[in-house]
Each structure stands twice: as C-alpha cells, then as structure tokens.
Amino acid sequence: MPEVTGRGPARRGLLTAAAAGVGAVAVAAPGARAEATPRKGDGGGAGRSRWATSWATAQTAPTESDTVAARGLTDGVFTAVLRLSAGGQVRLRYGNAFGAVPVLIGPVTAGGRPVTFGGKRQEWLAAGASLTSDPVDALRVPAASRLTVETRLPGPTGPLSFHRNTHASHTVDGTRTTSVFLLTGVEVTGAHGPVVAVLGDSVAEGVGTPDDADLRWPDQLARRLPGSAVANLGVSGNRLLLDDARFGPGGQARFDRDVLALPGLRTVLVHLGINDLQQPPAQTDPARVLAGYRQLVLRARNAGLRTVGSTITPFEGWIRWTPEQDAVRQRINRAVRTGRLFDAVADFDGALRDPARPSRLLPAFDSGDGLHPNPSGHAALAAAVDRRHLL
C-alpha cells in the first residue's frame, strides 16, 4: 500500500478509465487554503461538492470503562493511521458530538504536513460541533493509501467523543489503541467514482476481520470500485431503532449528523437491523423495523441521495439466537427484497447464508461466533453490492 508523502499520484476521470493508469498532478499552492471557505454545494447531497469523504468514522460517548476517552487528555498527542479510499487533495474533519466543553485542536499534521484552520495552527472545536480544516498545503494522496494524522490536544479536554474500535492500530501518547479520538473524517478532491456512506453495525465496522488488514467489507468494496469514496459509519452494537449508552445513538438518531453532513455524498447503504432483533430488548415486530427503514429513505431522498438497503444476515449459533428471531428476520428480508422500499437492495443474506441451513452463515464465511463473517465473508458482502446501484 502506498505511503503518503507531500506528493502523490492522482487522476480525475471516468470510473471506467481508472484502471488505465495514474497521472501526475501539481501540488497545492500556498494560496489554496482559501478553498476552505464554504462554497455553494459544499455540503452533502447529490454529489455537488468537489470534496468527498475518503475515510470516516462515527462517534459515540465514552463510558466509565473507556478510560482514556472518559478521562480526556492534557497535552496529549493522538496519532491515527488511516486507510483512505479515494485520493487527491486533503482536508480533515473533527467532531465533538458528545462533548460538554470546547476542545482546543492543534497543532496537527497530515502526511507530515502542517494542517491549518482558517490559516491558524490551532482552533477551538465547540461542544456538539464539527471543525473542518483548510486544504493541506502541498499534500496530495493516492487512492487506497495510508495517511498518518498527528493531533496535539493541549487540554485538559474533558471526556472525548470517539470511536471505540476501528480494527486498526493508532497511538495515544505513544500507547497503541484501536480507538479514534475527535477525528471523524478525511475529505479529498479526487473521487471520480461512487461516493457512498455505509450506515452500519459491527459487521461494517470490521468485527470478524484482523486488525490492520483493511479487510472490512466497505474497504473491499472501495477496492472493487477504483476512484470511489466510501465512508464507513459502522458502530459495533448499533441498532436502527433504539439508542444505547455504550453503542451510541441508533441509526435514525444519528443519520443527520453521521450521513447527511458528509460532503459530495451520492448514496447511503443501510446495513442495520440485526441488533434490533438480537439485543435485549429485542424487536419482535417486523413492521417497526420496516418503518424505521422507511424514515431513513425519506430523509435520504429529501437530501437528494439514493438508498441501498441490505437484507439481514443469518445468525444461528450466536449466543442470543432464537427461531422466533429468525422468523422476524426472514419477514423483514422478504419485505426489503420485494417491497420497493429502497432504491436498490444488496442481498447480504443471500450472499452469506448456508443453502443447507439458511438460518446460519455458510461455515466458510463464519468467523466462529455465528454472527460475524470472516474476511472471506466480508469479501462476499462487498461482491453483493452492485456498482450500478451506487451511481
């Protein structure tokens, strides 16, 4: 995988031309930071923005067991190593969704280059708000590369909004962590394929795949679609309908912040529902789940977005599976497949189920717990998403 430096290859063009090669481009001029001023169409919806989210994560509030995030940092340094999808010029986004006080951000570097906010090396991130950097001078990143972002937090910060487990290695004050603190997105200018957000749970997040392997199914989807920008908004334990103190706001509650705020977005893929069935209190009424999907579709269409719904995968063998839950799952899946609810459907159930026993994962795709697929299963999920449904 390419290392990110101050210069890198990039190419804008048709998706079908992406495999032909990558051409050289000029680095950003010092005056390019003026582009950080919001422009008409710079928000989400209908792919109008020149910016697209190449890497993303969704935030939750820390619990008492999340010691670093709950305690916060004073003169701390968080270093994130991020796997990008699309490439191009870079800017960063930070979020303080669950914070009670402002947090001072900076100095920050990305790919070894200084990051500024309105021309300044430090800026305040307000409680409950987001903060977007200027385009990073003299930095262009290749697609499918890794980008190192180092963020100093002078603090004391108080509790930090964070993502608990990205299934990738980062450091906080030199100590390894798989959590990401405050950083929510890397936005780029070089996406020339589908721009997709995955609103998902632990499977999208990457449970069942090894850390640092980039084998989560959204990663594998991005590799199938050169030039695409794929924002992985999977949160382990997340539901469609209910909030949870540890697993965060449900899909309906976080949709506006996590999905609609993304620039340049064209399509949202909804990969939620299994936790509504199996986590107590379990949802036993399929009509409630379908109504939740319907509301997400309406909100997405109001923002000019396409929606792709995924069927709920089998999970017999999981510690809380029951035949009654499986019957609800199958009723939901029939409605998703046939009910014209979403603009398109990714049949994840069909991709992973064992034909000899459709209530369970195919053994070759099972990570061992009955619910989460292994890397081969993640590859099957990525293959189940039709590129034509994302454009």
XYZ file of N, CA, C and O in Angstrom, residues 149-214:
264
model
N -2.147 10.954 10.600
C -2.593 12.250 11.124
C -2.203 12.328 12.592
O -2.594 11.463 13.385
N -1.421 13.351 12.939
C -0.994 13.545 14.322
C -1.665 14.797 14.876
O -1.517 15.882 14.308
N -2.384 14.627 15.977
C -3.169 15.712 16.565
C -2.722 15.947 18.006
O -2.810 15.030 18.835
N -2.265 17.162 18.278
C -1.952 17.525 19.664
C -3.183 18.166 20.296
O -3.823 19.023 19.697
N -3.484 17.726 21.523
C -4.612 18.253 22.281
C -4.065 18.880 23.555
O -3.770 18.168 24.521
N -3.895 20.203 23.586
C -3.305 20.843 24.765
C -4.084 20.585 26.046
O -3.486 20.382 27.107
N -5.420 20.563 25.945
C -6.262 20.219 27.083
C -6.126 21.164 28.264
O -5.484 22.211 28.177
N -6.717 20.750 29.406
C -7.448 19.492 29.574
C -8.723 19.466 28.737
O -9.451 20.449 28.688
N -8.948 18.343 28.091
C -10.039 18.247 27.132
C -11.382 17.912 27.759
O -12.418 18.194 27.170
N -11.365 17.245 28.928
C -12.598 16.627 29.392
C -12.880 15.387 28.570
O -12.081 14.999 27.703
N -14.014 14.709 28.817
C -14.336 13.490 28.069
C -14.349 13.737 26.560
O -14.797 14.783 26.087
N -13.843 12.755 25.821
C -13.659 12.892 24.381
C -14.677 12.067 23.606
O -14.841 10.863 23.851
N -15.343 12.681 22.654
C -16.139 11.926 21.694
C -15.183 11.067 20.874
O -14.126 11.531 20.453
N -15.577 9.804 20.628
C -14.614 8.904 19.994
C -15.318 7.746 19.300
O -16.530 7.572 19.425
N -14.529 6.983 18.543
C -14.982 5.698 18.015
C -14.167 4.614 18.712
O -12.935 4.636 18.661
N -14.852 3.684 19.326
C -14.188 2.751 20.246
C -13.219 1.809 19.560
O -12.129 1.535 20.075
N -13.590 1.251 18.425
C -12.740 0.210 17.821
C -12.814 0.297 16.305
O -13.809 -0.094 15.698
N -11.756 0.797 15.698
C -11.686 0.884 14.237
C -11.049 -0.350 13.614
O -10.896 -0.411 12.396
N -10.614 -1.311 14.442
C -9.926 -2.509 13.952
C -8.665 -2.130 13.169
O -8.305 -2.757 12.174
N -8.018 -1.078 13.657
C -6.751 -0.605 13.105
C -5.957 0.002 14.252
O -6.522 0.439 15.258
N -4.644 0.040 14.111
C -3.759 0.486 15.184
C -3.443 1.971 15.069
O -3.023 2.449 14.005
N -3.619 2.678 16.176
C -3.259 4.075 16.316
C -2.485 4.191 17.630
O -2.250 3.194 18.318
N -2.092 5.403 18.013
C -1.447 5.584 19.307
C -1.977 6.828 19.979
O -2.349 7.811 19.314
N -2.008 6.793 21.300
C -2.289 7.970 22.102
C -1.169 8.082 23.124
O -0.934 7.158 23.900
N -0.432 9.184 23.043
C 0.774 9.374 23.862
C 1.705 8.169 23.767
O 2.282 7.712 24.753
N 1.839 7.632 22.564
C 2.766 6.538 22.304
C 2.259 5.153 22.607
O 2.935 4.166 22.308
N 1.065 5.021 23.182
C 0.494 3.725 23.531
C -0.514 3.299 22.475
O -1.375 4.100 22.077
N -0.426 2.044 22.026
C -1.316 1.555 20.984
C -2.769 1.594 21.437
O -3.106 1.289 22.584
N -3.632 1.958 20.513
C -5.071 1.926 20.725
C -5.731 1.617 19.392
O -5.148 1.873 18.331
N -6.929 1.065 19.434
C -7.714 0.919 18.211
C -8.831 1.954 18.150
O -9.661 1.917 17.245
N -8.848 2.868 19.112
C -9.845 3.938 19.145
C -9.353 5.158 18.380
O -8.151 5.369 18.215
N -10.306 5.956 17.923
C -10.016 7.232 17.277
C -10.723 8.320 18.073
O -11.922 8.232 18.329
N -9.973 9.364 18.445
C -10.482 10.429 19.300
C -10.660 11.722 18.498
O -9.692 12.225 17.902
N -11.880 12.225 18.464
C -12.257 13.506 17.863
C -12.188 13.529 16.341
O -13.030 14.157 15.691
N -11.226 12.902 15.722
C -11.118 12.897 14.262
C -12.254 12.072 13.660
O -12.442 10.914 14.018
N -13.014 12.672 12.739
C -14.163 11.973 12.157
C -14.075 11.773 10.655
O -14.822 10.961 10.116
N -13.193 12.502 9.965
C -13.169 12.319 8.527
C -11.931 12.876 7.857
O -11.317 13.827 8.335
N -11.576 12.245 6.742
C -10.578 12.765 5.807
C -11.306 12.964 4.488
O -11.845 12.014 3.912
N -11.328 14.202 4.016
C -12.036 14.544 2.790
C -11.029 14.831 1.690
O -9.977 15.427 1.939
N -11.357 14.393 0.472
C -10.425 14.512 -0.647
C -11.151 15.056 -1.871
O -12.387 15.097 -1.921
N -10.354 15.439 -2.874
C -10.917 16.020 -4.090
C -10.896 15.077 -5.287
O -11.402 15.427 -6.344
N -10.303 13.886 -5.130
C -10.048 13.046 -6.287
C -11.024 11.913 -6.522
O -10.734 11.018 -7.316
N -12.188 11.915 -5.865
C -13.159 10.841 -6.104
C -13.788 11.021 -7.482
O -14.324 12.076 -7.797
N -13.695 9.997 -8.313
C -14.316 10.043 -9.632
C -15.170 8.811 -9.881
O -15.516 8.488 -11.013
N -15.522 8.129 -8.800
C -16.449 7.011 -8.860
C -17.557 7.238 -7.858
O -17.812 8.369 -7.437
N -18.240 6.197 -7.431
C -19.324 6.340 -6.469
C -18.843 6.949 -5.147
O -17.730 6.672 -4.697
N -19.666 7.787 -4.542
C -19.406 8.344 -3.214
C -20.499 7.796 -2.298
O -21.675 8.130 -2.449
N -20.096 6.928 -1.367
C -21.037 6.091 -0.624
C -20.786 6.212 0.870
O -19.628 6.206 1.314
N -21.847 6.295 1.658
C -21.764 6.176 3.113
C -22.432 4.874 3.528
O -23.523 4.549 3.061
N -21.759 4.121 4.399
C -22.311 2.875 4.933
C -22.753 3.135 6.358
O -21.936 3.357 7.250
N -24.060 3.155 6.581
C -24.631 3.316 7.915
C -24.819 1.914 8.476
O -25.766 1.220 8.119
N -23.870 1.489 9.349
C -23.857 0.081 9.696
C -23.582 -0.207 11.150
O -23.492 0.686 11.999
N -23.432 -1.514 11.428
C -23.210 -2.017 12.781
C -21.820 -2.645 12.858
O -20.898 -2.237 12.154
N -21.654 -3.670 13.706
C -20.327 -4.244 13.936
C -19.753 -4.924 12.702
O -18.523 -4.987 12.543
N -20.603 -5.444 11.831
C -20.078 -6.113 10.635
C -19.421 -5.088 9.718
O -18.298 -5.284 9.247
N -20.100 -3.968 9.477
C -19.482 -2.905 8.680
C -18.241 -2.361 9.371
O -17.227 -2.069 8.720
N -18.292 -2.248 10.689
C -17.148 -1.739 11.446
C -15.914 -2.620 11.265
O -14.788 -2.136 11.283
N -16.124 -3.922 11.090
C -14.997 -4.803 10.823
C -14.834 -5.972 11.756
O -13.838 -6.702 11.661
N -15.781 -6.204 12.674
C -15.681 -7.370 13.555
C -15.655 -8.640 12.691
O -16.437 -8.794 11.754
N -14.732 -9.533 13.016
C -14.536 -10.742 12.234
C -13.342 -10.659 11.306
O -12.956 -11.666 10.700
N -12.750 -9.460 11.190
C -11.538 -9.294 10.374
C -10.370 -8.923 11.279
O -10.560 -8.329 12.341
N -9.134 -9.242 10.878
C -7.980 -8.899 11.710
C -7.724 -7.397 11.717
O -7.991 -6.705 10.723
N -7.178 -6.899 12.817
C -6.770 -5.506 12.869
C -5.694 -5.237 11.813
O -4.860 -6.095 11.517
N -5.753 -4.055 11.241
C -4.733 -3.540 10.317
C -4.666 -4.283 8.986
O -3.729 -4.098 8.215
N -5.668 -5.093 8.696
C -5.663 -5.840 7.439
C -6.503 -5.164 6.354
O -6.414 -5.542 5.180
N -7.338 -4.189 6.737
C -8.200 -3.484 5.789
C -9.063 -4.455 4.989
O -9.200 -4.334 3.769
